[in-house]
PDB file of C-alpha atoms in Angstrom:
ATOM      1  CA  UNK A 165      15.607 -16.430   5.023  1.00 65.00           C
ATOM      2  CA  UNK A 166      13.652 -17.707   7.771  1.00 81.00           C
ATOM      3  CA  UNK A 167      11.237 -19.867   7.809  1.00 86.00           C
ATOM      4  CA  UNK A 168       8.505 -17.757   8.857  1.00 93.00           C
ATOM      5  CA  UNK A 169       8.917 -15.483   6.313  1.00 94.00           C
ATOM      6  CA  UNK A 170       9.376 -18.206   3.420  1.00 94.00           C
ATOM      7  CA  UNK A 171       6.079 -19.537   4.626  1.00 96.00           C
ATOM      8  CA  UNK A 172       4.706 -16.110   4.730  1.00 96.00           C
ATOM      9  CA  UNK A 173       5.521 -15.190   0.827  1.00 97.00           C
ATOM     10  CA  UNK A 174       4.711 -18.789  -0.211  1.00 96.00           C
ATOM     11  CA  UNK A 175       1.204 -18.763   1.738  1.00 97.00           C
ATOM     12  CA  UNK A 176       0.595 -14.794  -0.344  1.00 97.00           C
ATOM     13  CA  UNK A 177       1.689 -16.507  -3.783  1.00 97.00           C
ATOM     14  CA  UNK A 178       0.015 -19.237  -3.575  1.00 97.00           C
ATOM     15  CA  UNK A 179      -3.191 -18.301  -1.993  1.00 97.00           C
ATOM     16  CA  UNK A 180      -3.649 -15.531  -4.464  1.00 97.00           C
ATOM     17  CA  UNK A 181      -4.519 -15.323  -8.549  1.00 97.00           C
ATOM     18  CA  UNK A 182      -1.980 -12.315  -8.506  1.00 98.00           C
ATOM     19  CA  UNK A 183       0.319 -11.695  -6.330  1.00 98.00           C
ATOM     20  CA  UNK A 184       2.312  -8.151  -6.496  1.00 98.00           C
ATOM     21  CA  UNK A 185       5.213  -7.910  -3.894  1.00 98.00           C
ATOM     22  CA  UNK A 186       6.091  -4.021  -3.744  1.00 98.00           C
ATOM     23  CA  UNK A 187       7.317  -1.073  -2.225  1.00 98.00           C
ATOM     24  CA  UNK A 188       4.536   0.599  -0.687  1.00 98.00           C
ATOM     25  CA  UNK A 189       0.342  -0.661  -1.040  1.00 97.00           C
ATOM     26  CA  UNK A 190      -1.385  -0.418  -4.694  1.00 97.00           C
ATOM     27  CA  UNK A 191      -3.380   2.901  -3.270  1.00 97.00           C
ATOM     28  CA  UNK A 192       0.005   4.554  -2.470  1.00 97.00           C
ATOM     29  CA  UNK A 193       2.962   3.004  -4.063  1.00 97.00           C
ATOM     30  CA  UNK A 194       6.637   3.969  -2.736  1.00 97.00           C
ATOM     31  CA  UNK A 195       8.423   3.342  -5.915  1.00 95.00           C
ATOM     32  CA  UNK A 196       8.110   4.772  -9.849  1.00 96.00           C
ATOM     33  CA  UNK A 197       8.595   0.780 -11.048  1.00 97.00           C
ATOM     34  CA  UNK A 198       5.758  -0.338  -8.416  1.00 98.00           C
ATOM     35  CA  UNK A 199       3.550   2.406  -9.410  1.00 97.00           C
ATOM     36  CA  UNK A 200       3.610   1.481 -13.400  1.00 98.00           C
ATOM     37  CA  UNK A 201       3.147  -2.310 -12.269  1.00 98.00           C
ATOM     38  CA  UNK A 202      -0.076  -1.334 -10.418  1.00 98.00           C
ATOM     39  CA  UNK A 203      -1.273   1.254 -13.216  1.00 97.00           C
ATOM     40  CA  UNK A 204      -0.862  -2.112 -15.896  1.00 97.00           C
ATOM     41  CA  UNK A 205      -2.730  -4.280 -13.390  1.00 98.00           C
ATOM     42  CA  UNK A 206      -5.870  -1.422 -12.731  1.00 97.00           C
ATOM     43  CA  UNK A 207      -5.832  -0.782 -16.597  1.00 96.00           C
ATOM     44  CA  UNK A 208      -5.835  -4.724 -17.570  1.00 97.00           C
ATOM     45  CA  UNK A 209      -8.979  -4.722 -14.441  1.00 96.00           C
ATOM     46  CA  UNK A 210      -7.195  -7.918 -12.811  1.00 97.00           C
ATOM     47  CA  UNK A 211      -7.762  -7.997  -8.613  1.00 96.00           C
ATOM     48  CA  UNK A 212      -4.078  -8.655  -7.397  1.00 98.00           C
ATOM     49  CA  UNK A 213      -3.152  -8.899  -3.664  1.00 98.00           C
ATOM     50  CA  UNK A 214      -0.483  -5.944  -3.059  1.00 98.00           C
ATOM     51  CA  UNK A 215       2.252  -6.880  -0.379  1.00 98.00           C
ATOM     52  CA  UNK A 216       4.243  -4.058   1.150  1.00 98.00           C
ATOM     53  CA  UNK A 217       7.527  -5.368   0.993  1.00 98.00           C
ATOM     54  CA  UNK A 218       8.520  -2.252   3.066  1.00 97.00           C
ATOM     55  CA  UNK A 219       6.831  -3.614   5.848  1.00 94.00           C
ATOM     56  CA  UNK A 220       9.748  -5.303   7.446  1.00 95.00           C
ATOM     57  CA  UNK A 221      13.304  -5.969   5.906  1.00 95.00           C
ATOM     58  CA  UNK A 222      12.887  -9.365   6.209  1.00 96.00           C
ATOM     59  CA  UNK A 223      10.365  -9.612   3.964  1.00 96.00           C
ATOM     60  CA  UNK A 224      12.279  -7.208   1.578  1.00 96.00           C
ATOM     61  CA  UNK A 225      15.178  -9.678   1.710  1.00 96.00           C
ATOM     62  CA  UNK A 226      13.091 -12.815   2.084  1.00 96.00           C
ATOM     63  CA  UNK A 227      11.115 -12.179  -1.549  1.00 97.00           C
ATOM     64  CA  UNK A 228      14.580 -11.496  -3.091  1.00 95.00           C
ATOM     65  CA  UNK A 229      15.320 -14.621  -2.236  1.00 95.00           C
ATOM     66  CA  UNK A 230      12.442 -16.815  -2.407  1.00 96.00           C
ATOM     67  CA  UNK A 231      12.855 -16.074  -6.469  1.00 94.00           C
ATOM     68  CA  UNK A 232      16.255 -15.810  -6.349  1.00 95.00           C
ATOM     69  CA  UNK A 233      15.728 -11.567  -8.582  1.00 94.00           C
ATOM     70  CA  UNK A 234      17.517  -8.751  -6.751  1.00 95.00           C
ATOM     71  CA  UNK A 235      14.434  -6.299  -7.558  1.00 95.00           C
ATOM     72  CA  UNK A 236      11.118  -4.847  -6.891  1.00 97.00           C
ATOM     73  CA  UNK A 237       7.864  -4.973  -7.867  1.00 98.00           C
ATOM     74  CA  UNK A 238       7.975  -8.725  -8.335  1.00 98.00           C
ATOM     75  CA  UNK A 239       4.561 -10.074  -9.881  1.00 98.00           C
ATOM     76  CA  UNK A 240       3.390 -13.887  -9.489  1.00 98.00           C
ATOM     77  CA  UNK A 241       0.831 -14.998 -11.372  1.00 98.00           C
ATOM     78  CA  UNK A 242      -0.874 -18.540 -10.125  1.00 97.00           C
ATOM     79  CA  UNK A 243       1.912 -19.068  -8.177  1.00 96.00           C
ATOM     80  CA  UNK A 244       4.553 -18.488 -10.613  1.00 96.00           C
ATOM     81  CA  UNK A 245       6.693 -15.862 -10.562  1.00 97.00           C
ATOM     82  CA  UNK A 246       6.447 -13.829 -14.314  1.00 98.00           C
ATOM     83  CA  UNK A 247       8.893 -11.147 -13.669  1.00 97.00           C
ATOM     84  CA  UNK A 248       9.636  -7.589 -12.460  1.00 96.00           C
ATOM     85  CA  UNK A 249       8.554  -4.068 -13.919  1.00 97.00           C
ATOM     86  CA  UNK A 250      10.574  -4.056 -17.271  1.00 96.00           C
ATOM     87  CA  UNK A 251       9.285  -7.416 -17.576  1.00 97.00           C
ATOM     88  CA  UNK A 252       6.053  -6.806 -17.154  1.00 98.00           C
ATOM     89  CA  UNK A 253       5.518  -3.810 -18.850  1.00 97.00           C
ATOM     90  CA  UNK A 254       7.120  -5.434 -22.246  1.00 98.00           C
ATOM     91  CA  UNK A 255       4.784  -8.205 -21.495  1.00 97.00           C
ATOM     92  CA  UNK A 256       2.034  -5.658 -21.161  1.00 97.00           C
ATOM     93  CA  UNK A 257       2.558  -3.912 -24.433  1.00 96.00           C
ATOM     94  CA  UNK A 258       3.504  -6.762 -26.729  1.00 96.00           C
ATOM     95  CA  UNK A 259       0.234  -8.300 -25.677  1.00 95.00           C
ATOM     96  CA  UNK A 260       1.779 -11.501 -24.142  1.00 97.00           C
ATOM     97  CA  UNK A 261       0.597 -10.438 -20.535  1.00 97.00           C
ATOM     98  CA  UNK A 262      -2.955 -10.485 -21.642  1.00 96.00           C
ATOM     99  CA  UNK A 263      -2.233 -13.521 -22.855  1.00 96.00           C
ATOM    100  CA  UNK A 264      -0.800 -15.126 -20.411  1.00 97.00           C
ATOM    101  CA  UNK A 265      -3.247 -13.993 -17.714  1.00 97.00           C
ATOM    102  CA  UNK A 266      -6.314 -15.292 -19.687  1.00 96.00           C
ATOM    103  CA  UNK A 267      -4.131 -18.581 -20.266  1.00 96.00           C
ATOM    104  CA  UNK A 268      -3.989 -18.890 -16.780  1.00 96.00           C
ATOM    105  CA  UNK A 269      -8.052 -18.347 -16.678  1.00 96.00           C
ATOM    106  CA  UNK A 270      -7.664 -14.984 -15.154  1.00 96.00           C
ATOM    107  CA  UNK A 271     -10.117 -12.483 -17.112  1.00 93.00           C
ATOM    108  CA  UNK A 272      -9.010  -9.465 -18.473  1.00 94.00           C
ATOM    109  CA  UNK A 273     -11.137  -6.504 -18.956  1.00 89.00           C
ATOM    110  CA  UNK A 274      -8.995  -4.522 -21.387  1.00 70.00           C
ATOM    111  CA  UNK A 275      -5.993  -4.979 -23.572  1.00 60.00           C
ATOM    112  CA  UNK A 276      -3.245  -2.800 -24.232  1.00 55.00           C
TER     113      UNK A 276
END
Protein backbone atom coordinates (compact mmCIF):
# COMPACT_ATOMS: atom_id res chain seq x y z
CA UNK A 1 0.00 0.00 0.00
CA UNK A 2 1.33 3.29 -0.61
CA UNK A 3 1.77 5.79 1.41
CA UNK A 4 -0.57 8.16 0.01
CA UNK A 5 -3.27 6.05 0.24
CA UNK A 6 -2.47 4.78 3.95
CA UNK A 7 -2.49 8.43 4.83
CA UNK A 8 -5.60 8.91 2.89
CA UNK A 9 -7.78 6.06 4.86
CA UNK A 10 -6.05 6.98 8.15
CA UNK A 11 -6.80 10.89 7.67
CA UNK A 12 -11.00 9.50 6.74
CA UNK A 13 -10.91 7.22 10.01
CA UNK A 14 -9.61 9.30 12.08
CA UNK A 15 -11.06 12.58 11.20
CA UNK A 16 -14.51 11.13 11.28
CA UNK A 17 -17.07 9.75 14.29
CA UNK A 18 -18.02 7.01 11.63
CA UNK A 19 -16.32 6.05 9.07
CA UNK A 20 -18.03 3.55 6.35
CA UNK A 21 -15.55 2.39 3.57
CA UNK A 22 -17.89 0.90 0.71
CA UNK A 23 -18.72 0.02 -2.61
CA UNK A 24 -20.52 2.76 -4.06
CA UNK A 25 -21.78 6.36 -1.88
CA UNK A 26 -24.57 5.91 1.03
CA UNK A 27 -27.25 7.59 -1.61
CA UNK A 28 -26.45 4.81 -4.16
CA UNK A 29 -24.68 1.87 -2.80
CA UNK A 30 -22.97 -0.74 -5.34
CA UNK A 31 -23.21 -3.71 -3.14
CA UNK A 32 -26.32 -5.74 -1.19
CA UNK A 33 -23.75 -5.90 2.13
CA UNK A 34 -23.02 -1.96 1.73
CA UNK A 35 -26.56 -1.20 1.25
CA UNK A 36 -27.80 -3.07 4.67
CA UNK A 37 -24.70 -1.30 6.45
CA UNK A 38 -26.06 2.12 5.35
CA UNK A 39 -29.89 1.16 5.98
CA UNK A 40 -28.54 0.18 9.97
CA UNK A 41 -26.63 3.47 10.09
CA UNK A 42 -29.90 5.82 8.60
CA UNK A 43 -32.23 3.70 10.92
CA UNK A 44 -29.83 4.05 14.18
CA UNK A 45 -29.81 8.26 12.78
CA UNK A 46 -25.83 8.27 13.22
CA UNK A 47 -24.00 10.88 10.43
CA UNK A 48 -21.16 8.55 9.02
CA UNK A 49 -18.72 9.71 6.27
CA UNK A 50 -19.30 7.16 3.21
CA UNK A 51 -16.00 6.42 1.19
CA UNK A 52 -16.36 4.93 -2.26
CA UNK A 53 -13.91 2.38 -2.17
CA UNK A 54 -14.70 1.93 -5.94
CA UNK A 55 -13.16 5.04 -6.59
CA UNK A 56 -9.75 3.76 -7.40
CA UNK A 57 -8.31 0.15 -6.81
CA UNK A 58 -5.88 1.37 -4.71
CA UNK A 59 -8.01 2.40 -2.29
CA UNK A 60 -10.01 -0.91 -2.65
CA UNK A 61 -6.75 -2.75 -1.91
CA UNK A 62 -5.28 -0.15 0.41
CA UNK A 63 -8.46 -0.46 3.11
CA UNK A 64 -8.05 -4.29 2.85
CA UNK A 65 -5.00 -3.81 4.07
CA UNK A 66 -4.86 -1.02 6.38
CA UNK A 67 -7.18 -3.57 8.69
CA UNK A 68 -5.68 -6.41 7.53
CA UNK A 69 -10.12 -8.00 6.50
CA UNK A 70 -10.43 -9.17 2.90
CA UNK A 71 -14.09 -7.52 2.70
CA UNK A 72 -16.41 -4.72 2.16
CA UNK A 73 -18.36 -2.46 3.80
CA UNK A 74 -15.79 -1.99 6.54
CA UNK A 75 -17.20 0.37 9.42
CA UNK A 76 -14.78 2.36 11.93
CA UNK A 77 -16.11 3.78 14.67
CA UNK A 78 -13.74 6.59 16.53
CA UNK A 79 -11.07 5.36 14.75
CA UNK A 80 -11.41 1.79 15.41
CA UNK A 81 -12.28 -0.53 13.10
CA UNK A 82 -15.71 -2.65 14.52
CA UNK A 83 -16.18 -4.94 11.67
CA UNK A 84 -17.83 -5.71 8.30
CA UNK A 85 -21.63 -6.29 7.34
CA UNK A 86 -22.31 -9.67 9.18
CA UNK A 87 -20.62 -8.03 11.93
CA UNK A 88 -22.41 -5.25 12.08
CA UNK A 89 -25.68 -6.29 11.49
CA UNK A 90 -25.38 -9.00 14.54
CA UNK A 91 -24.11 -6.08 16.42
CA UNK A 92 -27.13 -4.15 15.26
CA UNK A 93 -29.74 -6.61 16.32
CA UNK A 94 -28.33 -7.95 19.55
CA UNK A 95 -28.26 -4.36 20.67
CA UNK A 96 -24.44 -4.20 21.25
CA UNK A 97 -24.02 -1.62 18.30
CA UNK A 98 -26.23 0.81 20.06
CA UNK A 99 -24.26 0.24 22.70
CA UNK A 100 -21.21 0.61 21.63
CA UNK A 101 -21.89 3.78 19.62
CA UNK A 102 -23.38 5.63 22.68
CA UNK A 103 -20.21 4.21 24.65
CA UNK A 104 -18.22 5.91 22.33
CA UNK A 105 -20.51 9.25 22.98
CA UNK A 106 -22.04 8.98 19.61
CA UNK A 107 -25.99 9.51 20.03
CA UNK A 108 -28.33 7.26 18.74
CA UNK A 109 -31.75 8.16 17.73
CA UNK A 110 -33.35 4.72 17.61
CA UNK A 111 -32.64 1.21 18.66
CA UNK A 112 -33.24 -1.89 16.99
Amino acid sequence: MSDDIHTFIDDKVKSHDIALFMKGTPDFPQCGFSGQTVQILNYLGVPFEGINVLASDELRQGIKDYTNWPTIPQLYVKGEFVGGADIIREMFQSGELQTHLTDKGIEVKQSA
